[in-house]
Coordinates of C-alpha atoms and ligand atoms in Angstrom, one line a residue:
M1 CA -22.3 11.7 8.0
N2 CA -22.0 8.5 9.7
A3 CA -18.1 7.3 10.8
L4 CA -17.1 4.7 8.2
L5 CA -14.1 3.8 10.3
E6 CA -13.7 4.7 13.6
I7 CA -10.9 4.4 16.0
R8 CA -11.5 4.3 19.9
E9 CA -8.3 4.9 21.9
V10 CA -5.9 2.7 20.2
S11 CA -2.6 2.5 22.6
K12 CA 1.1 0.5 22.0
S13 CA 4.2 0.7 23.0
F14 CA 7.2 -1.2 21.5
P15 CA 10.4 -1.9 24.0
G16 CA 11.2 1.4 25.1
V17 CA 8.3 4.0 22.9
K18 CA 5.1 4.7 23.7
A19 CA 3.9 4.7 20.4
L20 CA 0.5 5.1 20.6
D21 CA -1.3 6.4 23.3
K22 CA -5.1 6.8 23.8
V23 CA -5.5 7.6 19.3
S24 CA -8.9 8.1 18.9
F25 CA -10.5 10.3 15.3
S26 CA -13.0 8.6 12.7
V27 CA -13.3 8.5 9.4
K28 CA -16.5 9.4 6.6
A29 CA -17.4 7.8 3.8
G30 CA -16.4 9.8 0.6
T31 CA -13.8 11.6 1.9
T32 CA -9.9 11.7 2.4
H33 CA -9.0 12.2 5.2
A34 CA -5.1 13.4 6.1
L35 CA -3.0 11.9 8.7
M36 CA 0.3 14.1 9.8
G37 CA 3.0 14.5 12.3
E38 CA 6.7 14.3 12.9
N39 CA 9.2 11.6 12.0
G40 CA 8.1 8.9 14.2
A41 CA 4.6 10.5 16.1
G42 CA 3.3 7.3 15.1
K43 CA 1.4 7.3 11.9
S44 CA 1.7 4.1 10.2
T45 CA 2.2 2.9 13.9
L46 CA -1.4 2.8 13.9
M47 CA -2.7 2.2 9.8
K48 CA -0.1 -1.3 10.6
C49 CA -2.1 -1.9 14.3
L50 CA -5.6 -1.6 12.0
F51 CA -4.5 -3.9 8.8
G52 CA -3.7 -6.3 11.3
V53 CA 0.8 -6.2 10.9
Y54 CA 0.7 -5.0 14.6
R55 CA -1.4 -5.7 17.4
K56 CA -2.4 -3.1 19.4
D57 CA -2.5 -2.9 23.1
S58 CA -5.9 -1.6 24.2
G59 CA -8.2 0.2 21.8
S60 CA -10.6 -0.6 19.5
F61 CA -11.1 0.1 15.7
L62 CA -15.0 -0.1 14.2
L63 CA -15.8 -0.4 10.8
E64 CA -19.5 0.1 9.8
G65 CA -20.1 0.4 13.4
E66 CA -18.5 -3.1 13.9
K67 CA -16.0 -3.9 16.0
I68 CA -12.6 -5.1 14.1
D69 CA -9.1 -6.6 15.8
F70 CA -7.4 -8.7 12.2
K71 CA -4.7 -10.5 13.3
T72 CA -3.1 -10.8 9.4
S73 CA -3.5 -8.0 7.1
R74 CA -5.0 -10.7 4.9
E75 CA -8.3 -11.1 7.3
A76 CA -7.8 -6.6 7.3
L77 CA -8.0 -7.3 3.1
S78 CA -10.4 -9.8 3.5
R79 CA -13.1 -7.0 5.3
G80 CA -12.3 -4.3 3.5
V81 CA -9.4 -2.5 4.7
A82 CA -6.2 -2.3 1.9
M83 CA -3.1 -0.5 2.9
V84 CA -0.2 0.6 0.4
H85 CA 2.8 0.5 2.6
Q86 CA 5.6 3.2 3.0
E87 CA 8.5 0.3 2.7
L88 CA 8.1 -1.6 -0.3
N89 CA 7.7 -5.0 0.4
Q90 CA 7.8 -6.7 -3.0
A91 CA 8.9 -9.7 -4.6
G92 CA 11.2 -8.7 -6.8
K93 CA 11.5 -12.3 -8.7
L94 CA 7.9 -11.9 -9.5
T95 CA 7.0 -10.8 -12.4
V96 CA 4.0 -8.0 -11.9
A97 CA 0.5 -9.4 -12.4
E98 CA 1.6 -12.3 -9.9
N99 CA 2.9 -9.4 -6.8
V100 CA -0.6 -8.1 -7.7
Y101 CA -2.4 -11.9 -7.3
L102 CA 0.0 -13.3 -4.4
G103 CA -2.4 -14.6 -2.5
R104 CA -5.7 -15.1 -5.3
F105 CA -5.1 -16.4 -8.5
P106 CA -7.4 -17.2 -9.8
K107 CA -8.2 -20.8 -11.2
Y108 CA -8.5 -22.7 -14.1
N109 CA -12.0 -24.1 -12.4
K110 CA -13.2 -24.6 -8.9
Y111 CA -11.8 -28.2 -8.6
L112 CA -8.6 -27.8 -10.4
P113 CA -5.6 -26.6 -8.1
F114 CA -4.3 -24.8 -10.9
I115 CA -3.5 -21.0 -11.7
N116 CA -4.3 -19.3 -14.3
M117 CA -1.4 -17.0 -15.5
K118 CA -3.0 -15.9 -18.5
E119 CA -5.9 -14.6 -17.0
A120 CA -4.1 -13.1 -14.5
I121 CA -2.2 -11.7 -16.7
R122 CA -5.2 -10.2 -19.0
L123 CA -7.6 -9.3 -15.5
T124 CA -4.1 -7.3 -14.4
E125 CA -4.0 -5.7 -18.1
K126 CA -7.9 -4.6 -17.0
L127 CA -6.7 -3.0 -14.0
F128 CA -4.2 -0.6 -14.7
E129 CA -5.9 -0.1 -18.2
S130 CA -9.1 1.7 -15.6
L131 CA -6.1 3.4 -13.5
S132 CA -4.2 4.4 -16.8
V133 CA -1.3 3.5 -14.6
K134 CA 1.5 2.1 -17.7
V135 CA 3.1 -0.6 -16.4
D136 CA 3.7 -4.3 -18.8
P137 CA 2.4 -6.9 -16.3
R138 CA 4.6 -9.5 -17.1
A139 CA 7.3 -7.7 -16.5
K140 CA 9.5 -9.2 -13.3
I141 CA 9.7 -6.5 -10.4
E142 CA 13.0 -6.2 -10.1
T143 CA 13.1 -4.8 -13.3
L144 CA 10.9 -1.6 -12.4
S145 CA 11.8 1.6 -10.8
V146 CA 11.0 2.3 -7.9
S147 CA 8.2 5.2 -9.2
Q148 CA 6.8 2.1 -11.3
R149 CA 6.9 -0.6 -7.8
Q150 CA 5.1 2.2 -6.5
M151 CA 1.8 2.2 -8.9
V152 CA 2.1 -1.8 -9.1
E153 CA 1.3 -1.4 -5.3
I154 CA -1.4 1.4 -5.3
A155 CA -3.4 -0.2 -7.9
K156 CA -3.3 -3.6 -5.8
A157 CA -3.9 -2.4 -2.9
V158 CA -7.4 -0.6 -5.2
S159 CA -8.0 -4.3 -6.7
Y160 CA -9.5 -5.3 -3.5
G161 CA -12.6 -2.8 -3.6
A162 CA -12.0 -2.1 0.1
K163 CA -13.5 0.5 2.1
I164 CA -11.2 2.0 3.1
I165 CA -7.7 2.6 1.9
V166 CA -4.5 3.3 3.7
F167 CA -1.8 5.3 1.8
D168 CA 1.2 6.0 3.5
E169 CA 3.5 7.8 2.3
P170 CA 2.7 7.2 -1.4
T171 CA 3.6 10.1 -3.1
S172 CA 7.4 10.0 -2.1
S173 CA 9.0 8.4 -5.0
L174 CA 5.8 9.6 -7.9
N175 CA 6.6 11.5 -10.1
T176 CA 4.2 14.3 -10.5
D177 CA 2.3 13.1 -13.6
E178 CA 2.0 9.1 -11.4
A179 CA 0.9 11.8 -8.6
N180 CA -1.8 13.4 -10.2
T181 CA -3.2 9.6 -11.3
L182 CA -3.3 8.5 -8.1
F183 CA -4.8 12.2 -6.9
S184 CA -7.6 10.8 -10.0
I185 CA -7.3 8.0 -8.7
I186 CA -8.5 8.7 -5.3
E187 CA -11.2 10.7 -6.7
K188 CA -12.9 7.6 -8.1
L189 CA -12.5 6.0 -4.8
K190 CA -14.0 9.3 -3.0
K191 CA -17.2 9.1 -5.7
D192 CA -17.7 5.3 -4.5
G193 CA -18.1 5.7 -1.4
C194 CA -14.3 5.1 0.2
G195 CA -12.5 6.0 3.3
I196 CA -9.2 7.4 2.1
I197 CA -6.2 7.8 4.6
Y198 CA -3.5 9.7 3.3
I199 CA -0.2 10.4 4.8
S200 CA 2.4 12.1 3.7
H201 CA 4.8 15.4 4.5
K202 CA 4.1 17.6 1.4
M203 CA 1.7 20.1 2.8
E204 CA 0.8 21.4 -0.5
E205 CA -0.4 18.1 -1.3
I206 CA -2.4 17.6 2.3
L207 CA -3.9 20.7 1.1
R208 CA -5.0 20.0 -2.6
I209 CA -6.7 16.3 -2.3
S210 CA -8.0 16.7 1.6
D211 CA -10.9 16.7 3.5
E212 CA -9.4 15.6 6.6
V213 CA -6.6 16.3 8.3
T214 CA -5.3 14.6 11.9
V215 CA -2.2 15.6 13.0
M216 CA -0.3 13.0 15.3
R217 CA 2.1 13.9 18.1
D218 CA 3.8 12.2 20.3
G219 CA 2.0 9.5 19.7
K220 CA -1.0 11.4 20.9
Y221 CA -4.2 12.4 18.9
I222 CA -3.9 15.9 18.4
A223 CA -6.3 17.3 16.3
T224 CA -9.0 16.9 12.9
N225 CA -10.0 20.1 10.5
D226 CA -11.4 20.2 7.8
A227 CA -8.5 20.8 5.4
K228 CA -10.2 24.4 4.4
E229 CA -9.6 26.2 7.3
L230 CA -6.3 25.0 7.4
T231 CA -2.6 26.3 6.3
T232 CA 0.6 25.2 6.2
E233 CA 1.5 27.6 8.6
K234 CA -1.4 26.5 10.4
I235 CA -0.7 22.4 10.2
I236 CA 3.0 22.9 10.9
K237 CA 2.4 25.0 14.2
L238 CA -0.2 21.5 15.3
M239 CA 3.1 19.3 14.2
V240 CA 5.6 21.1 15.6
G241 CA 3.2 22.4 19.0
R242 CA 5.1 25.5 18.5
E243 CA 5.6 28.1 15.6
L244 CA 8.2 28.1 13.4
S245 CA 9.5 31.5 12.6
G246 CA 10.8 30.1 8.8
R247 CA 10.6 27.3 6.4
Y248 CA 14.7 28.2 5.7
P249 CA 17.4 29.4 7.3
E250 CA 18.7 32.6 6.2
R251 CA 21.8 32.4 3.6
N252 CA 24.9 34.3 5.6
G253 CA 28.2 32.7 4.0
E254 CA 30.2 34.6 1.7
I255 CA 30.8 31.8 -1.9
G256 CA 34.3 31.4 -2.2
A257 CA 37.0 30.3 -5.1
P258 CA 36.3 27.7 -7.6
L259 CA 36.5 24.8 -5.3
F260 CA 35.4 21.7 -8.2
T261 CA 34.8 21.9 -11.4
A262 CA 33.2 19.1 -14.6
E263 CA 33.9 20.1 -18.1
N264 CA 31.8 18.7 -20.9
L265 CA 31.1 15.7 -18.8
S266 CA 28.8 12.2 -21.4
D267 CA 27.8 9.8 -19.9
E268 CA 28.0 6.3 -22.1
Y269 CA 24.0 5.7 -21.3
T270 CA 23.1 9.3 -23.7
H271 CA 21.7 10.2 -19.5
L272 CA 24.0 13.8 -19.5
F273 CA 25.3 15.2 -22.8
D274 CA 27.5 17.6 -22.5
V275 CA 27.5 19.2 -18.8
S276 CA 29.6 21.6 -17.8
F277 CA 29.7 24.1 -14.0
T278 CA 32.2 25.1 -12.1
L279 CA 30.7 25.1 -8.2
H280 CA 32.6 27.4 -5.8
R281 CA 33.6 26.8 -2.2
G282 CA 30.8 27.9 0.7
E283 CA 28.3 27.5 -2.6
I284 CA 25.1 25.6 -2.8
L285 CA 24.4 24.8 -6.3
G286 CA 20.3 23.6 -6.8
I287 CA 19.5 20.9 -9.6
A288 CA 16.8 21.9 -11.2
G289 CA 14.8 19.4 -13.9
L290 CA 11.9 17.1 -14.3
D291 CA 12.3 13.3 -13.7
G292 CA 13.9 11.9 -16.5
S293 CA 16.2 15.3 -16.8
G294 CA 19.5 13.6 -16.2
R295 CA 19.5 14.8 -12.2
T296 CA 20.5 12.4 -10.3
E297 CA 22.1 10.7 -13.3
L298 CA 24.8 13.5 -13.2
L299 CA 25.2 12.6 -9.7
E300 CA 25.6 9.3 -9.5
N301 CA 28.0 10.4 -12.6
L302 CA 29.9 12.6 -10.5
F303 CA 30.7 10.1 -7.7
G304 CA 32.0 7.2 -10.3
L305 CA 28.5 4.8 -9.9
S306 CA 28.4 5.0 -13.5
T307 CA 30.3 5.1 -16.8
R308 CA 32.0 8.3 -18.4
K309 CA 31.9 9.0 -21.5
S310 CA 33.9 11.5 -21.7
G311 CA 34.5 14.9 -20.1
R312 CA 37.0 16.1 -16.8
L313 CA 36.6 16.7 -13.6
Y314 CA 38.8 18.7 -11.7
L315 CA 39.1 20.0 -7.7
E316 CA 40.6 22.9 -6.4
G317 CA 42.5 22.7 -10.2
Q318 CA 43.9 19.0 -9.7
E319 CA 42.3 16.5 -11.9
I320 CA 40.7 14.3 -10.4
F321 CA 38.8 11.1 -12.1
N322 CA 36.2 9.8 -9.4
R323 CA 35.9 6.4 -11.8
S324 CA 34.4 4.3 -8.5
A325 CA 32.2 5.3 -5.8
E326 CA 35.6 4.8 -3.3
E327 CA 37.8 6.6 -5.3
A328 CA 35.1 9.7 -5.1
I329 CA 35.4 9.6 -1.1
K330 CA 38.3 9.5 -0.8
N331 CA 38.6 12.2 -3.0
G332 CA 36.4 14.7 -0.6
F333 CA 32.8 13.2 -1.9
A334 CA 29.8 12.1 0.0
F335 CA 26.3 11.4 -1.6
V336 CA 23.2 10.6 -0.1
T337 CA 20.6 9.0 -2.3
E338 CA 17.1 9.1 -2.3
E339 CA 16.8 5.1 -2.3
R340 CA 17.4 4.9 1.1
R341 CA 14.9 1.8 0.9
A342 CA 17.8 0.4 -2.0
S343 CA 20.6 1.4 -0.8
G344 CA 21.9 2.4 2.1
I345 CA 19.8 1.1 5.2
F346 CA 22.0 -1.7 7.2
G347 CA 19.2 -2.7 8.5
I348 CA 19.9 -5.7 11.1
L349 CA 22.8 -3.1 12.6
S350 CA 22.7 -0.4 15.4
I351 CA 21.7 3.0 14.7
R352 CA 25.0 3.7 15.6
E353 CA 27.2 1.2 13.6
N354 CA 24.7 3.4 10.5
T355 CA 25.8 6.4 11.1
V356 CA 29.5 5.8 11.8
I357 CA 30.4 3.1 9.2
S358 CA 31.7 5.6 6.4
S359 CA 33.9 7.6 8.9
L360 CA 35.7 4.9 11.1
K361 CA 39.3 6.0 11.0
D362 CA 37.8 8.8 12.7
H363 CA 36.4 6.6 15.6
L364 CA 40.0 5.5 16.4
F365 CA 41.2 4.9 20.2
G366 CA 45.2 3.8 18.7
P367 CA 44.4 1.1 16.4
F368 CA 41.0 0.3 17.5
L369 CA 37.3 1.7 17.5
S370 CA 36.3 3.9 19.9
N371 CA 33.1 3.1 21.4
K372 CA 32.9 6.2 23.5
K373 CA 33.9 8.4 20.4
M374 CA 30.7 6.9 17.8
S375 CA 28.8 6.2 20.3
E376 CA 29.2 10.7 21.8
A377 CA 29.4 11.4 17.0
T378 CA 26.4 9.0 16.6
V379 CA 23.9 11.0 20.0
S380 CA 25.3 14.1 18.8
Y381 CA 23.0 14.2 15.7
I382 CA 19.9 12.3 17.4
K383 CA 19.7 15.2 19.4
R384 CA 21.1 17.8 16.4
L385 CA 18.7 16.0 14.2
G386 CA 15.6 14.8 16.4
I387 CA 16.1 11.2 15.3
K388 CA 13.2 9.5 17.6
T389 CA 15.0 6.6 19.4
P390 CA 15.2 4.9 23.0
S391 CA 18.4 4.6 22.5
E392 CA 21.8 4.6 19.9
K393 CA 21.9 1.2 20.1
T394 CA 18.4 -0.2 18.5
K395 CA 18.5 -1.5 15.3
I396 CA 17.8 1.5 12.5
R397 CA 14.6 -0.4 10.9
S398 CA 12.4 -0.5 14.4
L399 CA 13.0 3.8 13.5
S400 CA 10.4 5.5 11.3
G401 CA 11.1 6.1 7.9
G402 CA 11.8 9.4 8.1
N403 CA 13.9 8.6 11.6
Q404 CA 16.2 6.4 9.2
Q405 CA 16.2 9.2 6.1
K406 CA 18.1 11.8 9.3
V407 CA 20.4 8.4 10.1
I408 CA 21.8 8.7 6.5
F409 CA 22.4 11.8 6.5
A410 CA 23.9 11.9 9.5
R411 CA 26.2 9.4 8.5
W412 CA 27.6 11.3 5.4
M413 CA 27.6 14.6 7.5
L414 CA 30.4 12.2 9.8
T415 CA 32.5 12.1 6.9
D416 CA 33.2 16.1 6.8
P417 CA 33.2 16.6 3.0
T418 CA 34.6 18.9 0.3
V419 CA 32.0 18.3 -2.3
L420 CA 28.5 16.6 -0.9
L421 CA 25.5 15.6 -3.6
L422 CA 22.5 15.1 -2.3
D423 CA 19.6 13.7 -4.0
E424 CA 16.2 15.1 -2.3
P425 CA 17.8 14.2 1.1
T426 CA 14.5 15.1 2.6
R427 CA 12.4 13.2 1.3
G428 CA 9.5 12.0 4.1
I429 CA 11.3 14.1 6.5
D430 CA 8.8 16.2 8.4
V431 CA 9.2 20.5 8.3
G432 CA 11.0 20.4 11.3
A433 CA 13.5 18.4 11.1
K434 CA 14.5 19.8 7.1
Y435 CA 14.9 23.0 9.1
E436 CA 17.6 21.5 11.4
I437 CA 18.8 19.5 8.1
Y438 CA 19.4 23.0 5.8
T439 CA 20.6 24.7 8.7
L440 CA 23.3 21.6 9.0
I441 CA 23.3 21.9 4.8
N442 CA 24.4 26.2 5.3
E443 CA 26.9 25.6 7.8
L444 CA 28.8 23.0 6.0
A445 CA 28.9 25.8 3.2
K446 CA 30.5 28.6 5.9
A447 CA 33.2 25.8 6.5
G448 CA 34.2 26.5 2.4
R449 CA 32.4 23.3 0.9
G450 CA 30.1 22.9 -1.9
I451 CA 27.3 21.1 -1.6
I452 CA 24.8 20.5 -4.9
L453 CA 21.4 19.9 -4.2
V454 CA 19.6 18.0 -6.1
S455 CA 15.6 18.4 -5.2
S456 CA 12.1 18.2 -6.8
E457 CA 10.5 20.3 -4.8
M458 CA 10.9 24.5 -6.0
P459 CA 9.8 26.0 -2.9
E460 CA 13.3 24.2 -1.7
L461 CA 16.1 25.0 -4.2
I462 CA 14.7 28.3 -4.2
G463 CA 14.3 28.9 -0.3
L464 CA 18.7 27.2 -0.1
C465 CA 20.5 27.2 -3.6
D466 CA 23.1 30.2 -4.0
R467 CA 22.9 29.3 -8.2
I468 CA 20.3 26.9 -9.8
M469 CA 20.9 25.0 -12.8
V470 CA 18.2 23.7 -14.9
M471 CA 18.4 20.3 -16.7
S472 CA 16.4 18.7 -19.9
G473 CA 16.4 15.7 -21.8
G474 CA 20.0 15.0 -20.1
R475 CA 21.3 18.6 -20.9
Q476 CA 21.8 21.6 -18.9
S477 CA 19.5 24.2 -20.3
G478 CA 20.7 27.3 -17.8
T479 CA 21.5 28.5 -15.0
V480 CA 19.5 31.1 -12.7
S481 CA 20.6 32.7 -9.9
R482 CA 18.8 33.5 -6.5
G483 CA 16.0 35.1 -6.9
A484 CA 15.4 33.2 -9.4
G485 CA 10.7 32.5 -9.6
E486 CA 9.3 29.2 -10.3
E487 CA 8.4 29.9 -14.0
E488 CA 12.0 30.9 -14.6
I489 CA 13.1 27.5 -14.3
M490 CA 10.0 25.5 -15.3
T491 CA 10.6 27.7 -18.3
L492 CA 14.0 26.1 -18.5
A493 CA 13.2 22.5 -17.8
T494 CA 11.6 21.8 -21.1
R495 CA 13.0 23.3 -23.1
Y496 CA 14.4 20.2 -24.3
L497 CA 11.9 17.7 -24.0
Ligands
ATP501 N1 9.0 -2.6 14.6 C1 9.7 -1.5 15.4 N2 9.8 -2.2 16.8 C2 10.3 -1.4 17.6 N3 9.2 0.9 17.4 C3 9.1 1.0 17.1 C4 9.2 -0.2 15.4 N4 7.8 0.4 14.6 C5 7.6 1.7 14.8 N5 8.4 1.1 16.0 C6 8.4 2.9 16.5 O1 7.4 3.7 17.2 C7 7.3 5.7 17.0 C8 6.1 5.5 16.4 O2 6.8 4.9 14.8 P1 6.3 5.5 13.4 O3 6.7 5.1 12.6 O4 4.4 5.1 13.2 O5 6.0 7.2 13.4 P2 5.0 7.7 11.4 O6 4.9 9.0 12.6 O7 4.9 6.8 10.7 O8 7.2 8.4 11.3 P3 6.8 8.8 9.5 O9 6.4 10.0 9.2 O10 8.9 9.0 9.9 O11 7.3 7.8 8.5 C9 8.7 5.4 16.3 O12 9.2 6.4 18.1 C10 9.4 4.4 16.3 O13 10.8 4.2 16.7
MG502 MG1 5.7 6.5 8.1

């Protein structure tokens, strides 16, 4: 089969970083080609060079044998190359239909400049229907959830009728149903002869949907393999360059006295009903459940981000209230959230500033902030988590997506929290760095702190937690201890649906 897209010795540097070093491989028509590699390996940069967001320094792209060199993404779209970006970049005030047809609105006729909004809405409706996307074309983007916004982006990319579609970590914010919708869209596109380039850190997903897998490391091409010949272990070895002994560090701490108790918690908007549990010192308590089961709402409520209708909180026997995030932080709580784009990142600030911002009082020298202390703290986490950056002074927005998430994690670790709330903390983070994060969580537990972990990755919960509380329809449907299987948890998760 001839290559639909050929990538030949493409190189690209940023100040202080060689992001791409003579990368070559090709993508066949009618296949899904996965692109994998650790955070900062250069995956997004390569695709942005193809799509006209960045200019490559050297090398070439060939589409059906013809050289292409797009200067803008608009040019790429008009020539049959579309891309769904890792970071959502939509205008929130616009409606869904306006977003989908931005820059190419249907007109009443070719002589009049007026755009036909009704027609745009009708076309969007038709498009969504054909793709089984369930979003109202008239809704304002800012009213949608992150996953709905992601589905709109996917539908939009498909609507250009492109020959090559790049998906950069499309499922990082999708629930299982939405991800399955995406996979069937991809199947359809493949049948039409499209070439799909698919970037993800989720091994199970990659092995399920891709035909070929290319691995990059440190800006270099490593290998391309038939997906059928690969296993998770083989991919990890190609990505990391060595074998990992396991995906989860051993749990070996002691579980101590009760640390934190929540009693009969309900929230005002009925996402949570009567939730009670106790977290012990040294314990990692997992929260499992399907999308919409109230997992995130529970953490938000504990952290003072939503109003409590009823219920009480006790920290070491003392009643606490956590009525606001500020109060929760004062009580020794920290919250690593799943939406690094919506909350948490201060793009124009440096990595150092982003890292120390929640623990400033620990970096004082007399009454002044000590640059030395802040740098030491930041550099130690850069090393520990393998944050790929030329310097601690680099602006955080120039980091790759996964490396930004590592900075957020470091920020909250530095507050040395008594109770650490984690909501999908390893989303978009590569396997090697995940292991480091798990180790840090373990160490924190060992030091007598308590951890509550929400994750939709079942293996992560099972591999890491001492107990798992399962939620279903806003209620707790059961708690299982270490050693419980996926099936048992899934049964509990569907109990109150
Ligand atoms: N606009 C930019 N300015 C400076 N450096 C950049 C910029 N974009 C990317 N880089 C650097 O280029 C390297 C490759 O980043 P890239 O975003 O391509 O990684 P990635 O493989 O997509 O990682 P992830 O899995 O975390 O998304 C990183 O070291 C990153 O810091
Ligand atoms: Mg990326």
